[in-house]
Every structure is written in structure tokens, then in C-alpha cells.
Amino acid sequence: MSETHHTAPRPRRRRRPYRLAAALLVLLGLAGYYLVQNESTGGDGAPHCTVVAAGPGGGEARGSYSMNLEQARYAATIAAVGTARKMPERAVTIAMATAMQESALRNLDHGDRDSLGLFQQRPSQGWGTPAQIMDPVYSAGIFYDRLKEDVPDYADLPLTVAAQKVQRSGFPDAYAKHESDAVLLAAAFTGRAPGALSCSGPLPQETGDATRVKAELVKVFGSALAPKAGPPASRVAAQRAPADDSEVTLSVSGKDHQDPADQRRGWELASWTVAHAAELGVQRVSYGDKAWIAGKNKGRWIDKRTGTSGDGDPRNAGPDDVRIFVAPLNR
């Protein structure tokens, strides 16, 4: 006869209150991060930049392209280097599509074999030293040099053919798929499409350095900064006396204030600065009757004449000035 053993039921473990509290803290932290992020980007998600091609008469958009802030900085620099070398917009489009295919507009420190940088250029193939290639200004410049020297008829060729003659890629047809997006970016960053670029967040964490902003502008744009019959590029960034050391003012027109080329240069300078605003601590960029203000209006341009609640710019510049403010708005 077997014996039956009765085991007393184990008491239920009480869930420790701190587990619930920890879970709540995590949720609150995530919610707080989302709220801060949402506020700094104007309620439009993670920090990013968007180029929109407006329809005829400012109607429904015909296309758009979104990118993160790093990609926007490199796209702006590719365009700036091209115009500084007096390359036409078609050349900028070819360069943009090439970088989109080769690196997704990122300055990569690795690649196939010894390929590096925005264009995946190889030191062993005579593109320069690794340090040179990792400099976006240099890498964009040597791409344009090769395009101009090796493909003199590039403007008459399909984009993918022109790009391949420079790059000699193992995937010669891959550049074509980026052409429509490259056209959008080239139009925005060369200034042909005024105000097409918007960049949301993040808000600068500290006051920017106007001297650094000037130095970066001169490095990238060079002589293209100088207006017609104006002073040398090294003096353009300071040719007008700023209100204080938190401001950089660029005069972009010559004698003819209605010259479309000057207006394009103004929008190019303004767009480049907006794309670099988070990196350089820029709070506001103003050109003509428009202003971009960090953390406002979902990163889109504001009409200074109708701006409210501090969105307007009471320190109106002349219509030919690009004004860059690096100090906090409310000091």
C-alpha cells in the first residue's frame, strides 16, 4: 500500500512594487524624449531635412526628398563646391546622383577595397590621400575636375553614362535611379528653387561661433561668396558691420539688385547654412523677406513680414543680404 504525501501549497510571490515603478519610469522617460524631440522638430518627428519641388504657381508639390541632417550637409556642400567652380547645375546633378549611389550621401571611412568618402574614391587610383578624400570639399572638387577634364561632353550625355566615365564603377547603370532625386537636390542647393529646403531640429545646445561660420563659408564657397565688383572672398563675410558678434551678414548682389544669378547665390548661401545649422549652432537664417528659425514652423521658411509670436525678424536686412544669427533668440 502506497502512502500519499500531501505537499503544502507554496505561497504566491508578491510582485515587487519597484518593478512596476521602474517600468513606469522607462515609459515616462520615453514619453519625455518624444515630447522634447517633437517640440524641437516642430512636431514632425526625428530631425531631418526635406526638399520639395513646388508645382506651377506654388501648387501641389511635384516631388520631394527627405534625408537626415548629415546627408543634407553633404548634399549642400557638393552643390556649393560645384557652383564655386562655376560648374552648371547639370554637373551638380551628376555629382549628387553619384554620391547618392556610392555612399547614400555619407562620408564613409570604408568601402570596397580602399574606397573612401562621399564618392568612394580610391587612393590607389590617384584620387588623393585618404585624408584628402575624407574631406568633402576636396572629394567633391576632384570629382568635378575629373568630370570637366575627362568628360567634356557630359552635359549632352545621359547622367549614368557621364557618371560612369568618371567613376568606372562595377555597376554602371546604378546611377540612373537617383537622377530625379538628384535634380530636386541640385535645384534646391544651387538656389534655383528658392526656399525648397526645410530642416527641422534639433535645437542648438549652445551658442554658435560666428567666426567658425565665416570660416566654413569661405572654405566651401571661396570666391563664389563675392558679389560682382565686390571685395575678395576673405572679406565678404564681414563686409557689413554686424549688430554684434553673433551675426554674419553676406551681401550677395552687385549693381543690378534684380539679377537672377545673385538671387540664386543668396538662396544657395541660405540653404547651405540651414543644412549646417545644427552643426554650427545657427539659430536663424534670413534672406530677402524670408527667415528660417530653429525649432519653428516645422523647419520651413517663414515670411518675415507676417511672422507672429517672435517668428518675424525685426532686424530686417536689406533684400540683398543673407543674415545668419548664432546667438540664442531670447537673450
GROMACS .gro file of N, CA and C in nm, residues 26 39 64-65 88 159 193 228 240 267 275:
model
   33
   26VAL      N    1   1.059   5.409  -1.714
   26VAL     CA    2   1.104   5.391  -1.851
   26VAL      C    3   1.005   5.453  -1.948
   39GLU      N    4   0.893   6.863  -3.003
   39GLU     CA    5   0.892   7.009  -2.994
   39GLU      C    6   1.006   7.069  -3.075
   64SER      N    7   0.933   6.525  -5.376
   64SER     CA    8   1.002   6.561  -5.252
   64SER      C    9   1.107   6.455  -5.221
   65TYR      N   10   1.204   6.495  -5.141
   65TYR     CA   11   1.311   6.404  -5.100
   65TYR      C   12   1.348   6.437  -4.956
   88PRO      N   13   2.792   7.408  -6.411
   88PRO     CA   14   2.649   7.426  -6.428
   88PRO      C   15   2.568   7.329  -6.342
  159LEU      N   16   2.287   6.085  -6.771
  159LEU     CA   17   2.356   6.102  -6.643
  159LEU      C   18   2.439   5.979  -6.608
  193ALA      N   19   1.567   7.677  -5.684
  193ALA     CA   20   1.436   7.657  -5.623
  193ALA      C   21   1.435   7.726  -5.487
  228LYS      N   22   2.937   9.067  -5.746
  228LYS     CA   23   3.002   9.130  -5.861
  228LYS      C   24   3.065   9.262  -5.820
  240ARG      N   25   2.984   9.392  -4.406
  240ARG     CA   26   2.892   9.483  -4.337
  240ARG      C   27   2.913   9.468  -4.187
  267TRP      N   28   2.009   8.240  -5.219
  267TRP     CA   29   1.937   8.122  -5.171
  267TRP      C   30   2.030   8.004  -5.150
  275ALA      N   31   2.118   7.386  -4.378
  275ALA     CA   32   2.157   7.245  -4.372
  275ALA      C   33   2.264   7.221  -4.265
   0.00000   0.00000   0.00000
